[in-house]
XYZ file of C-alpha atoms in Angstrom:
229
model
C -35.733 -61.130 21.005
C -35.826 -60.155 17.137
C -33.633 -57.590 16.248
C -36.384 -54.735 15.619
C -37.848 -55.598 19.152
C -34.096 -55.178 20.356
C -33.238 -51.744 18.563
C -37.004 -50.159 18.859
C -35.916 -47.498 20.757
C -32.905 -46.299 19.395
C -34.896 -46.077 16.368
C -37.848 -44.033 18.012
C -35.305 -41.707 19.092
C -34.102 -41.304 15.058
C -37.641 -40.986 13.764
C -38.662 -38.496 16.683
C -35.697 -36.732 15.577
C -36.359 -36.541 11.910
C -39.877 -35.363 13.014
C -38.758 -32.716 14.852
C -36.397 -31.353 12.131
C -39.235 -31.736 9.050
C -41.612 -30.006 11.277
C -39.323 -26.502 12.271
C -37.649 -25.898 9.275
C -38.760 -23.174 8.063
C -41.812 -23.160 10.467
C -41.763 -19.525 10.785
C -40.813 -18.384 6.713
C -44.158 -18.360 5.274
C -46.447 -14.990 6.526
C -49.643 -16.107 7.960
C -52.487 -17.223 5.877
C -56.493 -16.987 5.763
C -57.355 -19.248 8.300
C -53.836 -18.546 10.839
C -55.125 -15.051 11.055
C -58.169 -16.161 11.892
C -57.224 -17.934 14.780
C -54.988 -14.854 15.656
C -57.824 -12.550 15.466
C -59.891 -14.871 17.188
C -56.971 -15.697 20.115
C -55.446 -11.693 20.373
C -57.734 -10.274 23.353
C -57.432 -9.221 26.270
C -58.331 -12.046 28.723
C -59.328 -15.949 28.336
C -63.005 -15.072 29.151
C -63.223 -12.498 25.949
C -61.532 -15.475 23.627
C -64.384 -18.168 25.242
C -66.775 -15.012 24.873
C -65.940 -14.983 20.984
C -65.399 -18.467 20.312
C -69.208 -19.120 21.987
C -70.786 -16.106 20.273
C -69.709 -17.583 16.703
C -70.904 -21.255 17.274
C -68.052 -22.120 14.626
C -65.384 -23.938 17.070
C -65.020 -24.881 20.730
C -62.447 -22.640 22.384
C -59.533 -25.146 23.068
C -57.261 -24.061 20.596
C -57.534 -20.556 20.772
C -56.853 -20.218 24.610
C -53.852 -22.084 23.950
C -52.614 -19.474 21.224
C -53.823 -16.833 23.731
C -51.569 -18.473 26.213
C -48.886 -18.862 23.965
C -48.685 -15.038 22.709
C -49.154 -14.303 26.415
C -45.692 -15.781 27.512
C -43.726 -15.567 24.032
C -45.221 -12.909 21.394
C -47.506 -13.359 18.285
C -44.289 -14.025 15.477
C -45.511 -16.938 13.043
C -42.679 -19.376 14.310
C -44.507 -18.788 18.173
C -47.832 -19.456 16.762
C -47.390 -22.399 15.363
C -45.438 -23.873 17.795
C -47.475 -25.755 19.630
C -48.765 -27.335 16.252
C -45.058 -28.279 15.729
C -44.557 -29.962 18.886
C -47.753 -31.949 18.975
C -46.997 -33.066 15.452
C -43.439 -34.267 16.841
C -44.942 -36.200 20.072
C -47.260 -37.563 17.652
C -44.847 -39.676 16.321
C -43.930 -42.183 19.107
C -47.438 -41.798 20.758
C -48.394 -43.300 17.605
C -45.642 -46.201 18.024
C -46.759 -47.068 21.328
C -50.672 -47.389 19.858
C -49.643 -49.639 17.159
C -46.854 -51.428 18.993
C -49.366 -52.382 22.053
C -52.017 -53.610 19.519
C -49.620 -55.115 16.826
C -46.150 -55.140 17.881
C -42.779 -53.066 17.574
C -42.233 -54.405 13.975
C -45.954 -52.285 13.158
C -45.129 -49.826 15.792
C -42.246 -48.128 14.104
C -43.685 -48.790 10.409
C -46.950 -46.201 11.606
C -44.330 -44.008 13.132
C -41.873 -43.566 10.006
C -45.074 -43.184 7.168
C -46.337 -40.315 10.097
C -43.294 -39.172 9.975
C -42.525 -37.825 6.482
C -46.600 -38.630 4.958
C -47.701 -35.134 3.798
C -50.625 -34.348 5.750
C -50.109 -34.610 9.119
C -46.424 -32.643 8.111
C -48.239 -29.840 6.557
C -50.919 -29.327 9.566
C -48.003 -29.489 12.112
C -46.696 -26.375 10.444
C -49.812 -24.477 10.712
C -51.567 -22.375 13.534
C -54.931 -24.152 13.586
C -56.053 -26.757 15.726
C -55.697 -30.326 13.437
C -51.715 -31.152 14.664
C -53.039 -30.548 18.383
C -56.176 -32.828 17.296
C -54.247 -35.770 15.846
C -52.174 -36.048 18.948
C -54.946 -36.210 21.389
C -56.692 -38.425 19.352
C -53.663 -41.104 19.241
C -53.144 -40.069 22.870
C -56.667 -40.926 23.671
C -56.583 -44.113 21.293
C -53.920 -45.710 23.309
C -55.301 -45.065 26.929
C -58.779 -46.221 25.411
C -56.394 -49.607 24.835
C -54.950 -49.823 27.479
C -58.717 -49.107 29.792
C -60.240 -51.056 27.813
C -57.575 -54.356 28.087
C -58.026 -54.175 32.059
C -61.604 -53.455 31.939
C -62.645 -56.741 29.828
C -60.175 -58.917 31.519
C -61.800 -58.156 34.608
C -59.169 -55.441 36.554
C -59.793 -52.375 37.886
C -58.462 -49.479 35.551
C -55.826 -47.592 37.600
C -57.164 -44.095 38.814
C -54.048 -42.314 37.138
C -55.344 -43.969 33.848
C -58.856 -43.070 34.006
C -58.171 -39.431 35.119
C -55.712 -38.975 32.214
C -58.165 -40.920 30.050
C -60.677 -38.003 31.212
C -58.762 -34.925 30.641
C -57.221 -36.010 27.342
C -60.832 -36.556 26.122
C -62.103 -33.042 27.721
C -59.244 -31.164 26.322
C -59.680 -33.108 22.701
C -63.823 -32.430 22.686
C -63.030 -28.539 23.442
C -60.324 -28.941 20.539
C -62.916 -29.309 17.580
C -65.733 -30.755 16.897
C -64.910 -33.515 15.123
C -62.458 -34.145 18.283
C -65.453 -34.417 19.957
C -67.702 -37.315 18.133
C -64.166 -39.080 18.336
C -64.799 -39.691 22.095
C -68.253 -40.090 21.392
C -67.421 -42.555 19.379
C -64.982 -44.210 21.644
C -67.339 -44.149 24.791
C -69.751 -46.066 22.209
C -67.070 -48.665 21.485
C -66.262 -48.968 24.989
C -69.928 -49.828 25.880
C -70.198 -52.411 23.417
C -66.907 -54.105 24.461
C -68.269 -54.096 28.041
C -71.926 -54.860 27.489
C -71.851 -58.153 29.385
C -70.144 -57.159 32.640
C -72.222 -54.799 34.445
C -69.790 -53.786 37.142
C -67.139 -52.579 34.963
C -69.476 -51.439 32.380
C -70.656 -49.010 35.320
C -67.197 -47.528 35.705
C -66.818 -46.487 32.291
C -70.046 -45.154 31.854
C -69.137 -43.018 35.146
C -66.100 -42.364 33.122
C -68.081 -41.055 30.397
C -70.239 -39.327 32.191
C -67.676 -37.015 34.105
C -66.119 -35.889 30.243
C -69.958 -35.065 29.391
C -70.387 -32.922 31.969
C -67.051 -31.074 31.699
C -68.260 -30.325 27.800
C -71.679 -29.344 29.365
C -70.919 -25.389 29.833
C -70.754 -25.396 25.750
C -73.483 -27.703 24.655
C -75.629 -23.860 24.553
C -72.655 -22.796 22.436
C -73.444 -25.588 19.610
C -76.558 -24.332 18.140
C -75.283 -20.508 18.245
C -74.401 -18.801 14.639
């Protein structure tokens, strides 16, 4: 076994580690900013039917994000540190979800190169320090990336996709479409890629259009809420 295969996971461990300690430093100094209290605005009410009842009234964003703050203020206050907490922590998990997406398509050599350059590139540091919905949205789309792979593998060698993998496969792409927009077209995008890949074999084609079909109709309830505003 080459020695990066070997030591892979001790090094996961170091580059989760430095993740975590880039991303809360200092995660609460700054005072909010335009868009932050925005989503504060938008996420301080008084129940999670008055945040959906905003968030579909203004047509800008699906509600995802902003029932999370809601929940998040709920249980530990409305300080900038708590808010963008769970930006922090998705931008930390983010890191070896990322590892096992590259390592399953390329190997552990490319598995822990992606994780390092996510782990100190600019961008995705800068959004996991900030109350808004992109750190959440780059986890679920890695998150949703590898169980696409892994689907997908079973589905075109001719196996039946494990029910815990399609329902997780399901939910990760509901929660991700209610995230943003743009999270959205990405499993749009990957239900169109899965088609293709599965053109030729009807029966398992069938299953992941049934697949598909079940994360449409959770997102259903808000098509209504895409032409308001």
């Amino acid at each position: 076994m080459p020695v990066i295969a070997r030591h892979a996971p001790l090094l996961m461990v170091g580059l989760t580690l430095a993740a975590a300690v880039m991303r809360f430093t200092d995660l609460g100094h700054e005072s909010l900013w335009g868009d932050e209290i925005i989503a504060w605005l938008q996420s301080h009410r008084e129940s999670p039917g008055a945040v959906i009842a905003l968030m579909r009234a203004s047509g800008l964003h699906p509600p995802g994000h902003n029932l999370l703050l809601y929940a998040t203020m709920r249980l530990l206050g409305d300080a900038e540190l708590i808010l963008r907490l769970p930006s922090a922590l998705a931008g930390v998990l983010a890191v070896p979800v990322l590892y096992r997406l590259a390592r399953d398509l390329f190997g552990p050599r490319e598995g822990l190169l992606a994780a390092a350059f996510l782990t100190v590139l600019w961008a995705p540091l800068y959004y996991s320090q900030e109350a808004r919905s992109y750190g959440l949205m780059l986890l679920f789309v890695l998150v949703l990336a590898l169980l696409w792979v892994r689907l997908l593998r079973r589905l075109v060698a001719g196996e039946a996709a494990s029910p815990a993998l399609a329902v997780a496969y399901a939910a990760a792409a509901a929660f991700l479409a209610y995230l943003h927009y743009f999270g959205l077209l990405w499993v749009a995008l990957l239900g169109l890629g899965g088609g293709l890949l599965l053109w030729r074999r009807r029966r398992a084609l069938a299953g992941w259009l049934a697949l598909n079909l079940v994360v449409g109709m959770g997102f259903l309830p808000w098509v209504p809420a895409m032409t308001t505003g």
